Short mmCIF file of C-alpha atoms and ligand atoms in Angstrom, two decimals:
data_model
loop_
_atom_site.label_atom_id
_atom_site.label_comp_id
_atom_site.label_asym_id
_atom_site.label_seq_id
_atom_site.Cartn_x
_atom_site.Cartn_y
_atom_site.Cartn_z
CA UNK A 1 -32.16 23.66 -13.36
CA UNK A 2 -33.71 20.00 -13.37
CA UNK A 3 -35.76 19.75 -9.77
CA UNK A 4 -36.06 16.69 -8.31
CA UNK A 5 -39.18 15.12 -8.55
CA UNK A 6 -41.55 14.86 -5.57
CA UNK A 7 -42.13 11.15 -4.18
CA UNK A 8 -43.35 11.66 -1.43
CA UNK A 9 -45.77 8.81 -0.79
CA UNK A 10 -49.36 9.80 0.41
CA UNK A 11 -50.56 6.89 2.49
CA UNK A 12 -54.05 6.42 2.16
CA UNK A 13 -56.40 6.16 5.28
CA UNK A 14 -56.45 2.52 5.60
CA UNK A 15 -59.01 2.41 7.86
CA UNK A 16 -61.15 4.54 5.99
CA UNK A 17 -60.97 2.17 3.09
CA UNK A 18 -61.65 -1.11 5.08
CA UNK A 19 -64.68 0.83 6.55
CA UNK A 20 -65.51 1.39 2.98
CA UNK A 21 -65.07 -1.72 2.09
CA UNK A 22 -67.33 -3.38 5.06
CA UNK A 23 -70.01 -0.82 4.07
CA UNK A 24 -70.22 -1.15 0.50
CA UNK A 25 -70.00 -5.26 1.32
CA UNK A 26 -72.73 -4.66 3.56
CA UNK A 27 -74.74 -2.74 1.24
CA UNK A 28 -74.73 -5.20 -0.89
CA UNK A 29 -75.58 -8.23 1.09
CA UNK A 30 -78.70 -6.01 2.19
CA UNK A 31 -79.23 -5.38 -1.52
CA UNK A 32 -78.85 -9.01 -2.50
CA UNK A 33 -81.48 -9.65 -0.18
CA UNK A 34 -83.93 -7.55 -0.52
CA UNK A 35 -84.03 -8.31 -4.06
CA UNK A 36 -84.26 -11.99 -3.50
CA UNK A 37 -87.21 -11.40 -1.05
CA UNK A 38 -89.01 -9.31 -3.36
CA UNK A 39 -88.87 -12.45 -6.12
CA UNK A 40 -88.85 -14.98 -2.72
CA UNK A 41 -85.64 -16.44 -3.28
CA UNK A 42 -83.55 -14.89 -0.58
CA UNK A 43 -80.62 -17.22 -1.08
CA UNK A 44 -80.67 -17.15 -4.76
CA UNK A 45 -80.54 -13.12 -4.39
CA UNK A 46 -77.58 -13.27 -2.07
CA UNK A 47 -75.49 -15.90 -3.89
CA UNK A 48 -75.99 -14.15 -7.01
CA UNK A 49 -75.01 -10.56 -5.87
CA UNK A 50 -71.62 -12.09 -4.31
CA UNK A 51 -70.92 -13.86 -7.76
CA UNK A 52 -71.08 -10.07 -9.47
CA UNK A 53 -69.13 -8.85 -6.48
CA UNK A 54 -66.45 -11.38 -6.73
CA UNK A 55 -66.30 -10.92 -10.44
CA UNK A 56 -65.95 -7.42 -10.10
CA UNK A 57 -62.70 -7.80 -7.82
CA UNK A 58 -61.23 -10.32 -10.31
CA UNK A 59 -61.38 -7.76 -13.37
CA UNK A 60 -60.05 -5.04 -10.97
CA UNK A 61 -57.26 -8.05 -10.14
CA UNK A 62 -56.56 -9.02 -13.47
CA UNK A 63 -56.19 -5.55 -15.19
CA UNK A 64 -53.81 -4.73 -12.16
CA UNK A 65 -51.95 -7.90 -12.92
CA UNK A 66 -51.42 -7.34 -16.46
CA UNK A 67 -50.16 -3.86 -16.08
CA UNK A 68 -47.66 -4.87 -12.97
CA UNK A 69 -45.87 -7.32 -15.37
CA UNK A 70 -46.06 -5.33 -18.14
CA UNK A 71 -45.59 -1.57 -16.53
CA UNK A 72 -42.57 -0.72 -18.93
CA UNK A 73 -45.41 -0.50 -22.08
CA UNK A 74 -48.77 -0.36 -20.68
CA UNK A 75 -50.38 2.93 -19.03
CA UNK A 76 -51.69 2.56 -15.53
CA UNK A 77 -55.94 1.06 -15.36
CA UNK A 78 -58.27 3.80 -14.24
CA UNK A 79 -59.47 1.81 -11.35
CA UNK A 80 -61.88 3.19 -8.64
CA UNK A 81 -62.05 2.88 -4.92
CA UNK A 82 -58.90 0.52 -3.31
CA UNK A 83 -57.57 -0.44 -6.55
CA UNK A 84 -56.94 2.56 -7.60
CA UNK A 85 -55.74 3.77 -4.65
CA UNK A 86 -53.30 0.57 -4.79
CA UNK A 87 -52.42 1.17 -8.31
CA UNK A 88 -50.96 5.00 -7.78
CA UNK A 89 -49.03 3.53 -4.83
CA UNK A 90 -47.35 0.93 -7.28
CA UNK A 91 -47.24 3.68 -9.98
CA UNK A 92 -45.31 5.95 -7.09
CA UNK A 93 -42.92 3.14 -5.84
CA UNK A 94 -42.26 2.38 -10.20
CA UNK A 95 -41.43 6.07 -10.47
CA UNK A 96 -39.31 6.17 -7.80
CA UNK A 97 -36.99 2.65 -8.35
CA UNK A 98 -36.89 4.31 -12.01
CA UNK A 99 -35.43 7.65 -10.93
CA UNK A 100 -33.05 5.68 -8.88
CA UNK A 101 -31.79 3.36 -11.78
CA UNK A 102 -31.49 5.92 -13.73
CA UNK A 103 -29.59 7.51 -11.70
CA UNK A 104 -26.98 5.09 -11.15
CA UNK A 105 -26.73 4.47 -14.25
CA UNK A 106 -25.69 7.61 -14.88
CA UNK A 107 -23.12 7.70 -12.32
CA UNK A 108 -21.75 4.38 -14.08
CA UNK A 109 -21.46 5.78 -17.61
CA UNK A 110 -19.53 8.58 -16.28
CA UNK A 111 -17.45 6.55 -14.05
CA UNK A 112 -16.80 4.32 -17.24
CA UNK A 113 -16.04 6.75 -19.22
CA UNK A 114 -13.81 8.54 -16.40
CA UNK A 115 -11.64 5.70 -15.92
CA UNK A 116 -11.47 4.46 -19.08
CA UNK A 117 -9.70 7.77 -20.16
CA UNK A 118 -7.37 7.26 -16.76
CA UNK A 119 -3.61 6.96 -17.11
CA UNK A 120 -3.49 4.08 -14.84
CA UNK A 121 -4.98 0.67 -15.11
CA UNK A 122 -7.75 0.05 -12.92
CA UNK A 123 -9.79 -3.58 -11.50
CA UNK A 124 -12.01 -4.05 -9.09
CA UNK A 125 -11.60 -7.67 -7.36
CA UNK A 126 -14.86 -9.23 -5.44
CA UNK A 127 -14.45 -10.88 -1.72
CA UNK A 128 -12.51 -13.94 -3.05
CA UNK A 129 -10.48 -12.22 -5.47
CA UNK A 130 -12.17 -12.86 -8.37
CA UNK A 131 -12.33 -9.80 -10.90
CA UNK A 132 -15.45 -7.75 -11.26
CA UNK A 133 -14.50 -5.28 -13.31
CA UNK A 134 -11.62 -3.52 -15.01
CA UNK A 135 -10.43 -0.80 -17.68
CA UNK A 136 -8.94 -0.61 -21.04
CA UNK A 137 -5.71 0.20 -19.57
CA UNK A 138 -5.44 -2.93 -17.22
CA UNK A 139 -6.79 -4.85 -20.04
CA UNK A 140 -3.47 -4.12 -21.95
CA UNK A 141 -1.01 -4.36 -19.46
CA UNK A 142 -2.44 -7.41 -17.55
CA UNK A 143 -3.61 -9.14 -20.46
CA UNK A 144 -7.24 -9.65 -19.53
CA UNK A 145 -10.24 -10.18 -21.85
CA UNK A 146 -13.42 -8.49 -20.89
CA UNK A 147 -15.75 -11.40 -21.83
CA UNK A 148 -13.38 -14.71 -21.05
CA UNK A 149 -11.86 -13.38 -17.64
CA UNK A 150 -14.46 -11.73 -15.48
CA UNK A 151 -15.78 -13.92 -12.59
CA UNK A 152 -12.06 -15.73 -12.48
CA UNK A 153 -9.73 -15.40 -9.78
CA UNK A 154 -6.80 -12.68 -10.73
CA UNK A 155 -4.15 -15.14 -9.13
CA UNK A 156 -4.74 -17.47 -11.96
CA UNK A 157 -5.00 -14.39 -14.95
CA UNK A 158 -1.49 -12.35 -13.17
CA UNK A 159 0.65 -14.85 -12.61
CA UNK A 160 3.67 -13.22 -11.52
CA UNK A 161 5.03 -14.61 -8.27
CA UNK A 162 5.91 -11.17 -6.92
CA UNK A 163 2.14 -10.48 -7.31
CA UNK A 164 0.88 -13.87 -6.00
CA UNK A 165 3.13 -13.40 -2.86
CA UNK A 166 2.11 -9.63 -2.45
CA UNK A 167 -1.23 -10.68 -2.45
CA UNK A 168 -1.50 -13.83 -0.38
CA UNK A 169 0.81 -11.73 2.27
CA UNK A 170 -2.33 -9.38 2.47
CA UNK A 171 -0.28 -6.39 3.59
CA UNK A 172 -0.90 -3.35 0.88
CA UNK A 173 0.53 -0.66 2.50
CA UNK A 174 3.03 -0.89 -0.10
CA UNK A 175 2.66 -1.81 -3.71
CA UNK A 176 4.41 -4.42 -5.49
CA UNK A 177 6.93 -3.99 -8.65
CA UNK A 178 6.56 -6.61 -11.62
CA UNK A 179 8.54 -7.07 -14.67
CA UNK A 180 7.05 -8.54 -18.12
CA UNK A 181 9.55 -10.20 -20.10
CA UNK A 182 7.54 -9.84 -23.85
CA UNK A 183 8.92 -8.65 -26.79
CA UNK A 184 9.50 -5.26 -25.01
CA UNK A 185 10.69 -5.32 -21.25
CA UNK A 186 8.00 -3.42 -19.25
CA UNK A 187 8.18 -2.89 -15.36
CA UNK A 188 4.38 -2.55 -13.88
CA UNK A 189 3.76 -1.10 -10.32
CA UNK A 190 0.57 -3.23 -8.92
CA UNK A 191 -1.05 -1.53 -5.72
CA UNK A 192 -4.14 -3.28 -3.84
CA UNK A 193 -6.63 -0.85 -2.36
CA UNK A 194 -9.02 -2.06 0.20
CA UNK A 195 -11.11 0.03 2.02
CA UNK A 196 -12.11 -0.39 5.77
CA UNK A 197 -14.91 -3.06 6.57
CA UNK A 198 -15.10 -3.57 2.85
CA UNK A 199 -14.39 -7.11 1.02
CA UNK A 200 -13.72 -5.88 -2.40
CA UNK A 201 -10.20 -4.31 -3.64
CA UNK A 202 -8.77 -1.94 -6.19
CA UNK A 203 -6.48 -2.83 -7.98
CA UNK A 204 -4.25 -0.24 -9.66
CA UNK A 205 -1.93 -0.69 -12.29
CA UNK A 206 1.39 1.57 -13.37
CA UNK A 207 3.53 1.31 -15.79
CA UNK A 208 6.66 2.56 -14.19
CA UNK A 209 9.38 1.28 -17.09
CA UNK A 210 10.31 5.00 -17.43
CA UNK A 211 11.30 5.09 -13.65
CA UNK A 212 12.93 1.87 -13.33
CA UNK A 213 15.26 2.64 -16.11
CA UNK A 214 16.40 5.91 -15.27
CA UNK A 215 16.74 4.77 -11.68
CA UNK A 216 18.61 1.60 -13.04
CA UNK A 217 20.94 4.82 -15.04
CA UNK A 218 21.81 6.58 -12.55
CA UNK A 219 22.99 3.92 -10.39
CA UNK A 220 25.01 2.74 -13.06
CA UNK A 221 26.12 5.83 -13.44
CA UNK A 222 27.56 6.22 -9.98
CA UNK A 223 28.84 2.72 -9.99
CA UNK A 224 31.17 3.24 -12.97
CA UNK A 225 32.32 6.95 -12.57
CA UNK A 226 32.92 5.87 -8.87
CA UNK A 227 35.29 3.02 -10.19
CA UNK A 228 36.95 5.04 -13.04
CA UNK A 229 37.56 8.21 -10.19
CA UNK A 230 39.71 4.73 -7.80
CA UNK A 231 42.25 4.02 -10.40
CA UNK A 232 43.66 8.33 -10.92
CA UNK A 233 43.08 8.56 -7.40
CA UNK A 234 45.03 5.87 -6.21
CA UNK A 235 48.06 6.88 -8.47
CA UNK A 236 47.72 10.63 -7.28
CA UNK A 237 47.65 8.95 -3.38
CA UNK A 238 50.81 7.47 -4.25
CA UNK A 239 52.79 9.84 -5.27
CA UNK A 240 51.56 12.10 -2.31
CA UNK A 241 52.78 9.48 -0.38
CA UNK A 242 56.18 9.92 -1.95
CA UNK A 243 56.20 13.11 -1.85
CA UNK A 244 55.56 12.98 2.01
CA UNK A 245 57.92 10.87 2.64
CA UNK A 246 60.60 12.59 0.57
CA UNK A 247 63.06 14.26 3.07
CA UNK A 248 64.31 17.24 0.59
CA UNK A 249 60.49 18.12 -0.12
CA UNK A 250 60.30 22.27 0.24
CA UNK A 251 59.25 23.35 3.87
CA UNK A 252 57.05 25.23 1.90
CA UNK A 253 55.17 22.40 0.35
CA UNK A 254 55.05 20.24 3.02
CA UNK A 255 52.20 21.87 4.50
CA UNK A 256 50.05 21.80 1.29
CA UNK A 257 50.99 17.91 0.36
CA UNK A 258 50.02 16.97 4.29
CA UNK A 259 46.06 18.76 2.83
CA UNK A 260 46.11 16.80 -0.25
CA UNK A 261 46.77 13.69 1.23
CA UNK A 262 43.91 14.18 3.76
CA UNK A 263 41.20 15.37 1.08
CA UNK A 264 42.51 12.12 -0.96
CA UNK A 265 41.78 10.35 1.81
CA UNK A 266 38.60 11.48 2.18
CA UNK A 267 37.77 10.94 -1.87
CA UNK A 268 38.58 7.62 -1.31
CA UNK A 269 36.36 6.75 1.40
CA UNK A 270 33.90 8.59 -0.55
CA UNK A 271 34.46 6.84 -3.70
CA UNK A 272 34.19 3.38 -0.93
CA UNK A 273 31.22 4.44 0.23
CA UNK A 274 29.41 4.86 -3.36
CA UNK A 275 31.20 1.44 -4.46
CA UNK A 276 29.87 -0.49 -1.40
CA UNK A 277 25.98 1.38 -1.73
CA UNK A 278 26.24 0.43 -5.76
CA UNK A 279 26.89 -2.93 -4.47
CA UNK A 280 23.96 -3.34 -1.86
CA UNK A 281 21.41 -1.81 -4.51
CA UNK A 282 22.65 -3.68 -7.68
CA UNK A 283 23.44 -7.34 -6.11
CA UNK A 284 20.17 -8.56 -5.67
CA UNK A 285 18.98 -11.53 -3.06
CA UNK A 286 21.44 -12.31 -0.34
CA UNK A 287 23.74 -14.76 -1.34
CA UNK A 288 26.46 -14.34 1.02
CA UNK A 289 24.41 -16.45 3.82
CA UNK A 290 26.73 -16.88 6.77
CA UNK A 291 26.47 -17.55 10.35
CA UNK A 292 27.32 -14.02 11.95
CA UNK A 293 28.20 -14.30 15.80
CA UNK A 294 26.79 -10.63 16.25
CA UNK A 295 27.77 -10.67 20.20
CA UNK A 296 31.53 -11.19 18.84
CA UNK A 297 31.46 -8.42 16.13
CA UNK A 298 29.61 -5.78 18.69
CA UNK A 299 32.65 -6.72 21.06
CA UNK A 300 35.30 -5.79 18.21
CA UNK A 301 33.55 -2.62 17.38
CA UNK A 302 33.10 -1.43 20.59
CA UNK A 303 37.23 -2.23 20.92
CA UNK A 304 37.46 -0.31 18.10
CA UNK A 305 35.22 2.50 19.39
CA UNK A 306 37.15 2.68 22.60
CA UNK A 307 40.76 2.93 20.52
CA UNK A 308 39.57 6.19 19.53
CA UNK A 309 41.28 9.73 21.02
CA UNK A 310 38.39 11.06 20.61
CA UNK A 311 35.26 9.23 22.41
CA UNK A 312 32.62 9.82 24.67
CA UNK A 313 33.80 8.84 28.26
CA UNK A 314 31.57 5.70 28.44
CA UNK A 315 30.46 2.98 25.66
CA UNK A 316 28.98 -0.19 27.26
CA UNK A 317 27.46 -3.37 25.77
CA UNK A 318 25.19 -5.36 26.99
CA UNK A 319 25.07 -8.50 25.42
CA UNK A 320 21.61 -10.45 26.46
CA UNK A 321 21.62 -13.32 23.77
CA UNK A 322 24.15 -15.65 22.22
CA UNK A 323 22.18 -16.30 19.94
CA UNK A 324 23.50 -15.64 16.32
CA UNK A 325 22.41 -14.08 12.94
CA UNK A 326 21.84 -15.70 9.41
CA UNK A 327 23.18 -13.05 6.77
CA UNK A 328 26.37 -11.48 5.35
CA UNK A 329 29.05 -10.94 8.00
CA UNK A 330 30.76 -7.84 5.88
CA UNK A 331 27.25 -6.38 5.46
CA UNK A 332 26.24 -6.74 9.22
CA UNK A 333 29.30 -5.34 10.31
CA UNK A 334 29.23 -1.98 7.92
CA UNK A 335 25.86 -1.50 9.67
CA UNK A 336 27.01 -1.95 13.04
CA UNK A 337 29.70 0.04 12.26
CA UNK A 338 28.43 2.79 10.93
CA UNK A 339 25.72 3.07 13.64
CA UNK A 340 28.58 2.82 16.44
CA UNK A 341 30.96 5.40 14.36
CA UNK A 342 27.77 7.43 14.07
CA UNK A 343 27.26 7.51 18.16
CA UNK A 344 30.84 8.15 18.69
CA UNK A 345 31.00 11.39 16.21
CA UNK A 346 27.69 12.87 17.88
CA UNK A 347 28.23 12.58 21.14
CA UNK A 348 30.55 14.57 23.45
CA UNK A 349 33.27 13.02 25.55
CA UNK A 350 31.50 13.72 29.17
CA UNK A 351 28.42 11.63 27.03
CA UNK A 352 27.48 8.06 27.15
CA UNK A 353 27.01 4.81 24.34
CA UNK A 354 25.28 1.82 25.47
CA UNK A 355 25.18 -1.28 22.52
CA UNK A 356 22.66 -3.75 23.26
CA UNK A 357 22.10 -7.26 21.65
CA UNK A 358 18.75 -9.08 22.32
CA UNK A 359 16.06 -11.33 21.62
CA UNK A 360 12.58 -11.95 21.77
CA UNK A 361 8.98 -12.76 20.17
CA UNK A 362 9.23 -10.25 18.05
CA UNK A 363 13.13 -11.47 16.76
CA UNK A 364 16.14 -10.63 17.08
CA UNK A 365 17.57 -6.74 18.17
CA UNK A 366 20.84 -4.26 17.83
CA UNK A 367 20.42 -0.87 19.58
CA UNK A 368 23.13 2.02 19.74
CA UNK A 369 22.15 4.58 21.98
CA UNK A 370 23.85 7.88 22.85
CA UNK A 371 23.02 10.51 25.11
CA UNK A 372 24.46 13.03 22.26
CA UNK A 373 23.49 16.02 20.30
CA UNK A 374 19.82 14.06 19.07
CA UNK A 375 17.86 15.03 15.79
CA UNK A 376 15.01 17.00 15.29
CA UNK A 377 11.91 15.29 14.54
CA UNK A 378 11.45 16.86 11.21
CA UNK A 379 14.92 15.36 10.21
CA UNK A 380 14.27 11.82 11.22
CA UNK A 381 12.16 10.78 8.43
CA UNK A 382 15.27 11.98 5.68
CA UNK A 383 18.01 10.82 7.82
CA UNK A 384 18.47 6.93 5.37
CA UNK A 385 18.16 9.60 2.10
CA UNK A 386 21.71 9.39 0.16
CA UNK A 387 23.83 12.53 1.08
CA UNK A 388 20.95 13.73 3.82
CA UNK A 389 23.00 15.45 7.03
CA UNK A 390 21.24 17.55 9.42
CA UNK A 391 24.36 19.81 10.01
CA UNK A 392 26.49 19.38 6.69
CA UNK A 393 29.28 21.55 7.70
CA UNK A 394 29.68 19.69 11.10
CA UNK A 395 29.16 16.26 9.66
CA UNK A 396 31.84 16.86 6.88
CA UNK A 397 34.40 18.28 9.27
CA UNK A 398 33.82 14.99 11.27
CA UNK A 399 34.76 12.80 7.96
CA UNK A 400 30.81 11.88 7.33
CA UNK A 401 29.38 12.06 3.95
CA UNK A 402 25.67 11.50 4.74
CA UNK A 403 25.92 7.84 2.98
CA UNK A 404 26.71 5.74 6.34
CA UNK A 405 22.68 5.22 7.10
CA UNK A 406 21.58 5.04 3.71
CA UNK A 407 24.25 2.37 3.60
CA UNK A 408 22.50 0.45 6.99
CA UNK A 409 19.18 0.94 5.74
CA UNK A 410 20.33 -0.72 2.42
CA UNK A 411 22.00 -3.59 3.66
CA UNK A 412 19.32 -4.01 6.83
CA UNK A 413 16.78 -4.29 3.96
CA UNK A 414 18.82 -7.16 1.87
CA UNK A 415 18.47 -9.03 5.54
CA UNK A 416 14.63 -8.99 5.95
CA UNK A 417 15.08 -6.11 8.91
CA UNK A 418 14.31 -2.30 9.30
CA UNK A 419 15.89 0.20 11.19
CA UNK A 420 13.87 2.62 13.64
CA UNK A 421 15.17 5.68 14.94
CA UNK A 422 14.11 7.25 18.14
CA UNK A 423 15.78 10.56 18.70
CA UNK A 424 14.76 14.16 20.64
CA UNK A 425 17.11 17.10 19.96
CA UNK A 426 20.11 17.96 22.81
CA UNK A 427 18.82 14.61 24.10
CA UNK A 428 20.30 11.81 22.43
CA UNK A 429 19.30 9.49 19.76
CA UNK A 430 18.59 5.44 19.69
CA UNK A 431 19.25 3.54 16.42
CA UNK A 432 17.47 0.06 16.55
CA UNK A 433 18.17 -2.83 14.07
CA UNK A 434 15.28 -4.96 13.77
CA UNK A 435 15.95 -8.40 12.36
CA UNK A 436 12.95 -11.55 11.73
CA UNK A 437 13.01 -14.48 14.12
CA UNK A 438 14.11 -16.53 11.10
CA UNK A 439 17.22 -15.06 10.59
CA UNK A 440 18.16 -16.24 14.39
CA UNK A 441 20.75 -18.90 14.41
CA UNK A 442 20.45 -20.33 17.94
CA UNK A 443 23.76 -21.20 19.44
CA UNK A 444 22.32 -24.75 20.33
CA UNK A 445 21.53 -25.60 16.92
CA UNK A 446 25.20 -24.01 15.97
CA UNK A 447 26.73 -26.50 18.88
CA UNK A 448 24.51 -29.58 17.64
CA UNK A 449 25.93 -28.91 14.11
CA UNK A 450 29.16 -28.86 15.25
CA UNK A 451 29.12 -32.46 16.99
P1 LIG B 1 27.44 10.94 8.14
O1 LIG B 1 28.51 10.23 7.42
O2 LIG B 1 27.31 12.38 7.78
O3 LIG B 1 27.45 10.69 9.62
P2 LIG B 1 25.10 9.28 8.08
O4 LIG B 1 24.26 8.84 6.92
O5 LIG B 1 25.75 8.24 8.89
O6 LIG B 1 26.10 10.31 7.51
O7 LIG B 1 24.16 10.16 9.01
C1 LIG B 1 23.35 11.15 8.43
C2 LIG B 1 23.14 12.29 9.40
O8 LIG B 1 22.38 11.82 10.52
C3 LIG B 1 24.41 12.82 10.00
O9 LIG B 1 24.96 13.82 9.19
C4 LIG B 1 23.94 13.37 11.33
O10 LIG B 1 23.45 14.68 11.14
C5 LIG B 1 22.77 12.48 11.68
N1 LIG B 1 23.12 11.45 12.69
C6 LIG B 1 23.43 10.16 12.46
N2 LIG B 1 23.68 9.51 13.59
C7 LIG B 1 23.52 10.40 14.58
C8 LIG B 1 23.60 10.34 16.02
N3 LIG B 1 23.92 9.21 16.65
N4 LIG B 1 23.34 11.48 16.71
C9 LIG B 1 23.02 12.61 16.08
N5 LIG B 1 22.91 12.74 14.75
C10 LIG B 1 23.15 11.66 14.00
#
């Protein structure tokens, strides 16, 4: 086991060594005269035993000098008295700074050689982005060249606007995905890492191509077996339809075609569901910009919601803005639908539904509320996941699928907005809609317009 050397530095007794230093002076001043007395030139005797005193200190000086700037070849001077003393203290603080470089450079090496054997590309950018440092893997995928590109800003060596956006936005909670359009298509996950009170970042580099294309598979996938499964289905709902409507159908099948034509009804708003999810994650940036009058559509739902048999005694809305929303109306209103339909299903019919529609600083707001049946906390953070119900048996005897807030949270995303939900079990649960002040359309602007 290597033991760590000692450096523990022994101060010397400084004012033992200036006393030392006033006596030996002394000593020789009395010295210098007496000499000069005996051959009767006092002040020749002192002068001349300061000039050998003085020269003295210079050699000590110069031999001290010489081996401070060259202490990397050159073995320490034997001095005596203070410069010797002063030399071991320079000698200790060498040893020490040595042990320490060494040290780090260790460290380094390994750290090099760590990272450099990493799956994922690493950089490290300084205060004003400028790269410091990086490994062989973020060499390849980014492009950079070890002696041309360090000290340059990595907003002019990754140019991809995703990046530049992600990074002048300064938020890195998430990371950011980039595609690189070369001879081979490759999808790169970018990630900024900075650590409290610190100016530098990681960056951290993934290629995620593998991911992106199976993901980009499967939704395919359930986009065209979802629109070959509408064609049969809508023949097979036909002739049920017939056959319901036949008047010298069997009693005994009558009961049986009634059940088919129910669970075809429910493949088809299954099959609906996918289509309209397929569409939300495949069509990219929101097109469809229209000028939604959210008030009006919350007052048709709630209509809606109130034609039910089947309702909680009281659904309110309180509309507080009339202000209205920049988006796509069909979008908007699945999610407002589905959040109201939601509310409905869960609650019972001595229960309450309040829909509210506001504004402030922060933007603009949609909130369903119910006093129903509420979630359990642990369930709240899977509720947006595709096919995720907390009670599958009761959701699919109530018609639900688990796709309705994977559906909001989809289309909520396309508009710049997030949904929150605040729920406690046997409570009730609150589904808020989120949307950024520039997606209000005021209604004064809407008026001007008009005129
Ligand atoms: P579903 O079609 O099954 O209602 P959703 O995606 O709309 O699917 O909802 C997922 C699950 O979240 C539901 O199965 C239900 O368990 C729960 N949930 C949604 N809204 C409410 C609500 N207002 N109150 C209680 N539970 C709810």
């Amino acid at each position: 086991m290597s033991r760590k050397p000692s450096f523990r530095v022994q101060h010397a007794d400084r004012s033992g060594i200036a006393l030392q230093l006033v006596v030996k002076a002394m000593l020789l001043v009395a010295f210098s005269l007496f000499v000069g007395w005996v051959f009767g030139a006092m002040a020749w005797g002192l002068a001349i035993g300061l000039l050998i005193y003085l020269i003295l200190h210079l050699r000590n000086f110069w031999e001290l000098d010489r081996w401070v700037r060259f202490r990397s070849v050159l073995h320490p001077p034997d001095l005596s008295g203070h410069w010797g003393e002063l030399t071991a203290l320079i000698a200790r603080i060498y040893r020490r700074k040595q042990f320490h470089k060494q040290r780090v450079a260790n460290l380094l090496r390994e750290f090099r050689r760590l990272t450099a054997g990493m799956p994922d590309g690493a950089a490290l950018l300084g205060p004003h982005n400028e790269l410091l440092w990086f490994n062989q893997k973020a060499e390849r995928w980014l492009g950079l060249r070890r002696k041309r590109d360090v000290g340059l800003r990595i907003e002019n060596l990754v140019r991809y606007p995703a990046f530049i956006q992600y990074l002048q936005r300064g938020d890195f909670t998430h990371s950011v995905t980039v595609c690189q359009q070369e001879a081979q298509q490759r999808w790169l996950s970018i990630h900024l890492v900075q650590a409290e009170g610190s100016k530098q970042k990681l960056l951290i580099v993934r290629d995620v191509t593998h991911e992106i294309r199976v993901e980009a598979m499967r939704k395919d996938f359930v986009a065209n077996a979802s629109h070959e499964l509408r064609s049969p289905l809508t023949v097979i709902s036909g002739y049920l339809d017939a056959l319901a409507e036949d008047t010298q159908l069997e009693q005994t099948w009558q009961e049986p075609v009634r059940e088919m034509r129910r669970q075809s009804e429910r493949m088809r708003t299954l099959i609906e569901e996918l289509l309209q999810l397929s569409r939300l994650e495949n069509s990219g940036d929101l097109l469809d910009d229209q000028t939604v009058d959210v008030g009006g559509l919350l007052a048709l739902l709630k209509k809606d919601a109130l034609s039910l048999a089947k309702r909680p005694a009281e659904i309110t809305l309180q509309i507080e803005t009339d202000a209205c929303l920049r988006g796509a109306e069909t979008e908007l209103q699945s999610v407002f639908a589905n959040l109201i339909s939601n509310a409905v299903k869960y609650t019972p019919v001595e229960g309450k539904v309040v829909i509210r529609w506001w504004q402030d600083a922060d933007g603009a707001h949609v909130s369903v509320a119910d006093t129903g049946i509420g979630i359990a906390a642990e369930d709240l953070p899977r509720l947006t996941e595709r096919f995720y119900r907390v009670d599958a048996g009761r959701s699919r005897d109530m018609g639900g699928f688990g796709l309705g807030l994977a559906i909001v949270k989809h289309a909520l995303q396309r508009h710049g907005a997030y949904l929150v939900i605040e729920s406690q079990l046997g409570q009730g649960s609150k589904f808020i809609c989120h949307f950024p002040a520039e997606r209000i359309v005021p209604r004064v602007s809407l008026s001007a317009a008009a005129n």
